[in-house]
Coordinates of C-alpha atoms and ligand atoms in Angstrom, one line a residue:
M178 CA 0.0 0.0 0.0
R179 CA 1.5 3.3 -1.1
M180 CA 1.0 5.8 1.6
E181 CA 1.4 9.2 0.1
Q182 CA -0.6 11.3 2.5
S183 CA 0.9 12.5 5.8
T184 CA -1.1 12.0 8.9
L185 CA -2.5 15.5 8.3
G186 CA -3.8 14.5 4.9
Q187 CA -1.3 16.6 2.9
R188 CA 1.1 14.9 0.4
R189 CA 4.6 14.6 1.9
K190 CA 7.2 16.5 0.0
P191 CA 9.9 14.2 -1.5
A192 CA 13.2 15.1 0.1
L193 CA 16.9 14.2 0.3
F194 CA 18.1 14.2 3.9
I195 CA 21.7 15.0 5.0
T196 CA 23.0 14.5 8.5
G197 CA 26.2 16.1 9.7
A198 CA 25.6 18.6 6.9
G199 CA 27.9 21.3 8.3
G200 CA 31.0 19.1 8.2
E201 CA 33.7 19.0 5.5
V202 CA 32.0 16.5 3.3
G203 CA 28.6 18.1 3.8
H204 CA 29.9 21.4 2.4
G205 CA 31.0 19.8 -0.8
L206 CA 28.0 17.4 -1.1
I207 CA 25.3 20.1 -0.6
T208 CA 26.9 22.3 -3.2
S209 CA 27.0 19.5 -5.7
L210 CA 23.6 18.2 -4.9
S211 CA 21.9 21.6 -5.0
S212 CA 23.3 22.3 -8.5
N213 CA 21.9 19.2 -10.1
N214 CA 19.0 17.9 -8.0
S215 CA 15.3 18.5 -8.3
V216 CA 14.5 17.1 -4.9
D217 CA 14.5 19.3 -1.8
I218 CA 17.5 19.1 0.4
V219 CA 16.8 18.8 4.1
A220 CA 20.0 19.2 6.2
S221 CA 20.7 18.7 9.9
D222 CA 23.6 19.2 12.2
L223 CA 24.3 19.9 15.8
R224 CA 25.3 23.5 14.9
D225 CA 23.8 26.1 12.5
L226 CA 25.0 25.7 8.9
D227 CA 26.8 28.5 7.2
E228 CA 24.5 30.9 5.3
D229 CA 25.9 29.7 1.9
L230 CA 24.9 26.2 2.8
R231 CA 21.5 27.1 4.3
S232 CA 20.6 29.0 1.1
Q233 CA 21.1 25.8 -0.9
C234 CA 18.8 23.7 1.3
A235 CA 15.0 23.6 1.5
E236 CA 15.1 23.3 5.2
T237 CA 17.9 23.1 7.8
Y238 CA 17.5 21.8 11.4
L239 CA 19.5 21.7 14.5
A240 CA 19.2 18.0 15.4
D241 CA 21.2 15.3 17.1
V242 CA 21.2 12.0 15.2
C243 CA 21.0 10.2 18.6
D244 CA 17.6 11.9 19.2
R245 CA 15.2 9.7 17.4
D246 CA 12.1 11.7 18.4
A247 CA 13.7 14.9 17.0
L248 CA 14.5 13.1 13.7
D249 CA 11.0 11.7 13.4
R250 CA 9.5 15.2 14.0
L251 CA 11.7 16.9 11.4
L252 CA 11.1 14.2 8.8
S253 CA 7.4 13.9 9.4
M254 CA 6.6 16.4 6.6
Y255 CA 8.8 14.6 4.0
Q256 CA 8.9 11.5 1.9
V257 CA 12.6 10.8 2.3
K258 CA 14.0 9.3 -0.9
E259 CA 17.7 9.4 -0.1
I260 CA 19.8 9.9 3.1
Y261 CA 23.5 10.9 3.2
H262 CA 24.4 10.1 6.7
L263 CA 27.6 12.1 7.4
A264 CA 27.3 12.7 11.1
A265 CA 30.2 11.1 12.9
V266 CA 32.9 11.5 15.6
L267 CA 36.2 10.9 13.8
S268 CA 39.1 8.8 14.9
T269 CA 41.2 11.1 17.1
R270 CA 38.2 12.7 18.9
A271 CA 36.6 9.3 19.3
E272 CA 39.6 8.1 21.3
L273 CA 39.1 11.0 23.8
A274 CA 35.4 10.0 24.4
P275 CA 34.9 6.5 23.0
E276 CA 31.5 5.9 24.5
V277 CA 30.2 9.2 23.1
A278 CA 31.6 8.2 19.7
H279 CA 29.8 4.9 19.9
Q280 CA 26.5 6.7 20.7
V281 CA 26.9 9.0 17.7
N282 CA 28.5 6.7 15.2
V283 CA 26.5 3.6 15.9
N284 CA 23.2 4.5 17.6
G285 CA 22.9 7.5 15.3
T286 CA 23.3 5.2 12.3
V287 CA 20.7 2.7 13.7
N288 CA 18.2 5.6 14.0
I289 CA 18.9 6.6 10.4
L290 CA 18.5 3.0 9.1
Q291 CA 15.3 2.5 11.1
I292 CA 13.8 5.7 9.6
A293 CA 14.8 4.6 6.2
A294 CA 13.2 1.1 6.7
E295 CA 10.0 2.7 8.1
Q296 CA 9.8 5.1 5.2
G297 CA 10.6 2.4 2.7
R298 CA 7.8 0.2 4.0
M299 CA 5.4 3.2 4.2
Y300 CA 5.9 4.3 0.6
G301 CA 6.6 0.9 -1.0
E302 CA 9.9 1.9 -2.5
P303 CA 13.5 1.5 -1.1
V304 CA 15.1 4.5 0.6
K305 CA 18.7 4.9 -0.5
V306 CA 21.1 5.4 2.4
V307 CA 24.6 6.5 1.4
F308 CA 27.1 5.9 4.2
P309 CA 30.7 7.1 4.4
S310 CA 32.9 4.5 6.0
S311 CA 36.7 4.8 6.4
I312 CA 40.1 3.3 6.0
A313 CA 39.9 3.2 9.8
V314 CA 38.1 -0.2 9.5
Y315 CA 41.5 -1.7 8.7
G316 CA 44.0 -2.7 11.4
F317 CA 47.6 -4.0 10.8
S318 CA 49.5 -5.5 13.7
S319 CA 52.9 -4.2 12.4
L320 CA 54.4 -1.9 9.9
A321 CA 55.9 -5.0 8.2
Q322 CA 52.5 -6.5 7.8
K323 CA 51.1 -3.1 6.4
T324 CA 54.0 -2.8 3.9
E325 CA 53.7 -6.5 2.9
A326 CA 49.9 -6.1 2.3
G327 CA 50.2 -3.1 -0.1
A328 CA 46.9 -2.2 -1.7
V329 CA 44.1 -4.0 0.2
S330 CA 40.7 -5.1 -0.9
E331 CA 37.5 -4.4 1.1
Y332 CA 37.6 -7.6 3.0
E333 CA 41.2 -8.0 4.1
Y334 CA 42.7 -7.0 7.5
C335 CA 39.5 -5.5 8.8
K336 CA 40.6 -5.5 12.5
P337 CA 40.2 -1.8 13.5
R338 CA 42.2 -0.6 16.6
T339 CA 40.1 2.6 17.1
M340 CA 36.5 3.1 18.4
Y341 CA 35.8 5.0 15.2
G342 CA 37.1 2.1 13.0
C343 CA 35.0 -0.4 15.1
N344 CA 32.0 1.8 14.7
K345 CA 32.3 2.2 11.0
L346 CA 32.9 -1.5 10.3
Y347 CA 29.9 -2.5 12.4
C348 CA 27.7 0.1 10.6
E349 CA 28.8 -1.4 7.3
H350 CA 27.5 -4.7 8.5
L351 CA 24.3 -3.1 9.9
G352 CA 23.7 -1.5 6.5
R353 CA 24.0 -4.9 4.8
Y354 CA 21.6 -6.4 7.4
Y355 CA 19.0 -3.7 6.8
A356 CA 19.4 -4.1 3.0
H357 CA 19.1 -7.9 2.9
S358 CA 17.9 -9.4 6.2
Y359 CA 15.9 -6.8 8.0
R360 CA 13.3 -8.4 10.4
Q361 CA 13.7 -11.7 8.5
L362 CA 11.7 -13.6 11.1
A363 CA 9.0 -11.0 11.8
Q364 CA 5.3 -12.0 11.1
D365 CA 5.1 -9.6 8.2
S366 CA 8.1 -11.2 6.6
V367 CA 6.1 -14.2 5.6
Q368 CA 7.4 -15.5 2.3
G369 CA 5.7 -13.8 -0.7
T370 CA 4.3 -10.9 1.3
D371 CA 7.6 -9.8 2.7
K372 CA 7.3 -6.1 3.4
N373 CA 10.8 -5.8 4.9
R374 CA 12.8 -7.0 1.9
G375 CA 14.6 -4.3 0.0
V376 CA 13.2 -1.3 2.0
V377 CA 16.7 0.1 2.5
D378 CA 19.1 0.5 -0.4
F379 CA 22.3 0.9 1.6
R380 CA 25.5 1.9 -0.2
C381 CA 28.9 2.7 1.3
V382 CA 32.2 4.2 0.3
R383 CA 35.3 3.9 2.5
Y384 CA 36.9 7.3 2.5
P385 CA 40.7 7.6 2.7
G386 CA 42.2 10.8 4.2
L387 CA 40.4 13.7 2.5
I388 CA 42.1 17.0 1.4
S389 CA 39.9 20.0 0.9
A390 CA 41.1 23.5 -0.3
E391 CA 38.0 25.1 1.3
T392 CA 37.8 23.5 4.7
I393 CA 40.2 22.1 7.4
P394 CA 39.2 18.8 9.1
T395 CA 39.0 18.5 12.9
G396 CA 39.2 15.4 15.0
G397 CA 40.7 13.1 12.4
T398 CA 44.1 11.2 12.5
S399 CA 44.6 11.7 8.7
D400 CA 44.3 15.5 9.3
F401 CA 48.1 15.9 9.1
V402 CA 48.1 16.4 5.2
P403 CA 45.3 19.1 5.0
E404 CA 46.7 20.8 8.1
M405 CA 50.2 20.9 6.5
V406 CA 48.9 22.4 3.3
H407 CA 46.6 25.0 4.9
A408 CA 49.3 26.1 7.4
A409 CA 51.8 26.7 4.6
A410 CA 49.1 28.7 2.6
R411 CA 48.6 30.9 5.8
G412 CA 52.3 31.3 6.2
E413 CA 52.3 29.5 9.5
A414 CA 54.9 26.9 10.8
Y415 CA 53.5 23.3 11.0
T416 CA 54.6 20.5 13.3
C417 CA 53.5 17.2 11.8
F418 CA 52.3 14.7 14.3
V419 CA 53.4 11.6 12.3
R420 CA 56.8 10.4 11.0
E421 CA 57.9 11.5 7.5
D422 CA 57.6 7.9 6.2
S423 CA 54.0 7.6 7.3
R424 CA 51.9 6.5 4.3
I425 CA 48.1 6.2 3.9
P426 CA 45.7 6.7 1.0
F427 CA 44.2 10.1 0.3
M428 CA 42.0 11.8 -2.2
T429 CA 40.8 15.4 -2.8
M430 CA 37.4 16.4 -1.5
P431 CA 36.0 17.0 -5.0
E432 CA 37.0 13.5 -5.9
A433 CA 35.3 12.1 -2.8
I434 CA 32.1 14.0 -3.5
D435 CA 32.0 12.9 -7.1
A436 CA 32.6 9.3 -6.2
T437 CA 29.9 9.4 -3.5
L438 CA 27.4 10.8 -5.9
K439 CA 28.4 8.4 -8.7
L440 CA 27.8 5.4 -6.3
A441 CA 24.5 6.9 -5.2
A442 CA 23.4 7.2 -8.8
A443 CA 24.5 3.7 -9.9
P444 CA 21.7 1.3 -10.8
R445 CA 21.2 -1.1 -7.8
N446 CA 21.6 -4.2 -10.1
S447 CA 25.1 -3.0 -11.2
L448 CA 26.4 -3.2 -7.6
S449 CA 28.1 -6.5 -6.7
Q450 CA 28.7 -5.4 -3.1
I451 CA 27.6 -2.9 -0.4
V452 CA 31.0 -1.5 0.6
Y453 CA 33.5 0.1 -1.9
N454 CA 37.1 1.3 -1.5
I455 CA 37.9 4.6 -3.1
A456 CA 41.2 6.6 -3.1
S457 CA 43.5 8.5 -5.5
F458 CA 47.1 8.5 -4.2
S459 CA 49.1 7.2 -1.2
P460 CA 51.9 9.7 -0.4
S461 CA 54.2 9.7 2.6
A462 CA 54.0 12.7 4.9
G463 CA 57.5 13.6 3.7
E464 CA 56.5 13.5 0.1
V465 CA 53.6 15.9 0.8
A466 CA 56.0 18.2 2.7
E467 CA 58.3 18.3 -0.3
L468 CA 55.4 19.3 -2.6
V469 CA 54.1 21.9 -0.1
K470 CA 57.6 23.5 -0.1
K471 CA 57.7 23.5 -3.9
Y472 CA 54.5 25.6 -4.0
F473 CA 55.1 27.5 -0.8
P474 CA 58.9 27.9 -0.7
G475 CA 58.9 29.5 2.8
A476 CA 56.9 26.7 4.3
D477 CA 58.3 25.8 7.8
I478 CA 57.4 22.1 8.3
T479 CA 58.9 19.9 11.1
F480 CA 58.1 16.4 12.2
E481 CA 57.4 15.6 15.9
P482 CA 55.5 12.2 15.9
D483 CA 52.8 11.8 18.6
E484 CA 53.5 8.2 19.3
R485 CA 49.9 7.4 20.2
R486 CA 48.4 8.9 17.0
Q487 CA 51.3 7.4 15.0
V488 CA 50.2 3.9 16.1
I489 CA 46.8 4.6 14.6
V490 CA 48.2 5.8 11.3
D491 CA 50.6 2.8 11.2
S492 CA 47.6 0.5 11.6
W493 CA 45.9 1.9 8.5
P494 CA 46.7 0.6 5.0
E495 CA 49.3 2.1 2.7
A496 CA 46.9 1.9 -0.2
L497 CA 43.5 0.6 -1.3
D498 CA 42.5 -1.8 -4.1
C499 CA 39.6 0.2 -5.7
S500 CA 39.1 -2.3 -8.6
V501 CA 35.6 -3.3 -7.6
A502 CA 34.4 0.3 -7.5
E503 CA 36.0 0.8 -10.9
N504 CA 34.3 -2.2 -12.3
D505 CA 30.8 -1.8 -10.7
W506 CA 30.2 1.9 -11.1
G507 CA 33.1 3.4 -13.0
F508 CA 35.1 5.0 -10.1
K509 CA 38.2 6.7 -11.4
P510 CA 40.5 9.1 -9.6
S511 CA 40.7 12.6 -11.1
Y512 CA 44.2 13.5 -9.9
T513 CA 47.6 12.1 -9.1
L514 CA 49.2 13.8 -6.0
E515 CA 51.1 16.3 -8.2
Q516 CA 48.0 17.1 -10.3
A517 CA 45.9 17.6 -7.1
F518 CA 48.4 20.3 -6.0
E519 CA 48.8 21.9 -9.4
E520 CA 45.2 21.8 -10.6
Y521 CA 43.1 21.9 -7.4
L522 CA 44.7 22.5 -4.0
V523 CA 47.2 25.3 -4.7
P524 CA 45.1 27.6 -7.0
K525 CA 42.0 27.2 -4.8
I526 CA 43.7 27.5 -1.5
I527 CA 45.6 30.7 -2.5
K528 CA 42.3 32.2 -3.8
Q529 CA 40.6 31.1 -0.5
Y530 CA 43.2 32.9 1.7
E531 CA 43.5 35.9 -0.6
S532 CA 39.8 36.5 -0.4
A533 CA 39.9 36.1 3.4
T534 CA 42.4 39.0 3.8
Ligands
LIG1 C1 40.0 10.3 10.3 O1 41.2 10.6 10.3 O2 39.5 9.8 11.4 C2 39.2 10.4 9.1 C3 39.2 9.1 8.4 C4 40.5 8.6 7.8 O3 38.2 8.4 8.2 N1 39.6 11.4 8.3

């Protein structure tokens, strides 16, 4: 039964819902979605969104993803067609308050999946949930094992050593459960009349470290690269908290946004799995520093590893095997590291700081 009337009798407006909309990914995603999307964007975060983001959304709300009643109230006027669930506590911040991180990263995701399932059942069509996971789901026991492994597939070495990585890996499995097995023994799942099958179309990309020219991340352990680039652009000294030889996968924010939207748009039957690796390049911190100094000759960069954060970065892979994303939905990096600096980061970041003065 297609229920298109809200409880008040009016037709609910189709909408696309974004949580954690004020974060780094949210900035890029809203800008991309608003330029080529006919459906209203409803955005939520714990803090007010910037005016430029608010102006691109039909509605913006202050809401905590852990507050299920608040989410139900703000979504009661909409038929949610897609959800981009970005709200999360990243790896470094999560280690300072692991139980809070679990509340947000896991219970918040359960709330979103449940809302998607209920709306999917109510309207008789699957709600698409696009979920950003992370390279934090991986865990190597030694640098030798990390180096030996090289580019890893989605299902190797998934033994996270951070609360954030545990949360993201579990939520990947939760998404698969809601997509394929939700309430499988419930009375209304009787064979043939199964109202729970396919109500959630869950899709997941595993983000590497992300580098944006417009925003600086907070609370992450891969932040050393964007922090280094932005400090040099501001003419400030930067002390890097990992060794020069630290190597993990990265991509630019525009590439991450493009890949996320490409996965979201892919026909369901073209997807052979739920979780996809994406990345563009895997520089060492020292290689990034050399490129920064090439474009910002006066850059003052030193290395003083924070052993505890270093252990986290050493547990993450050197590189990702992104072949399944390439095969299933045409993922393709836009830049090498050098091209990212030459064509995106340096021109944009200089413009960004020039306009700020
Ligand atoms: C973090 O550093 O926690 C994130 C991530 C790698 O997912 N940027």
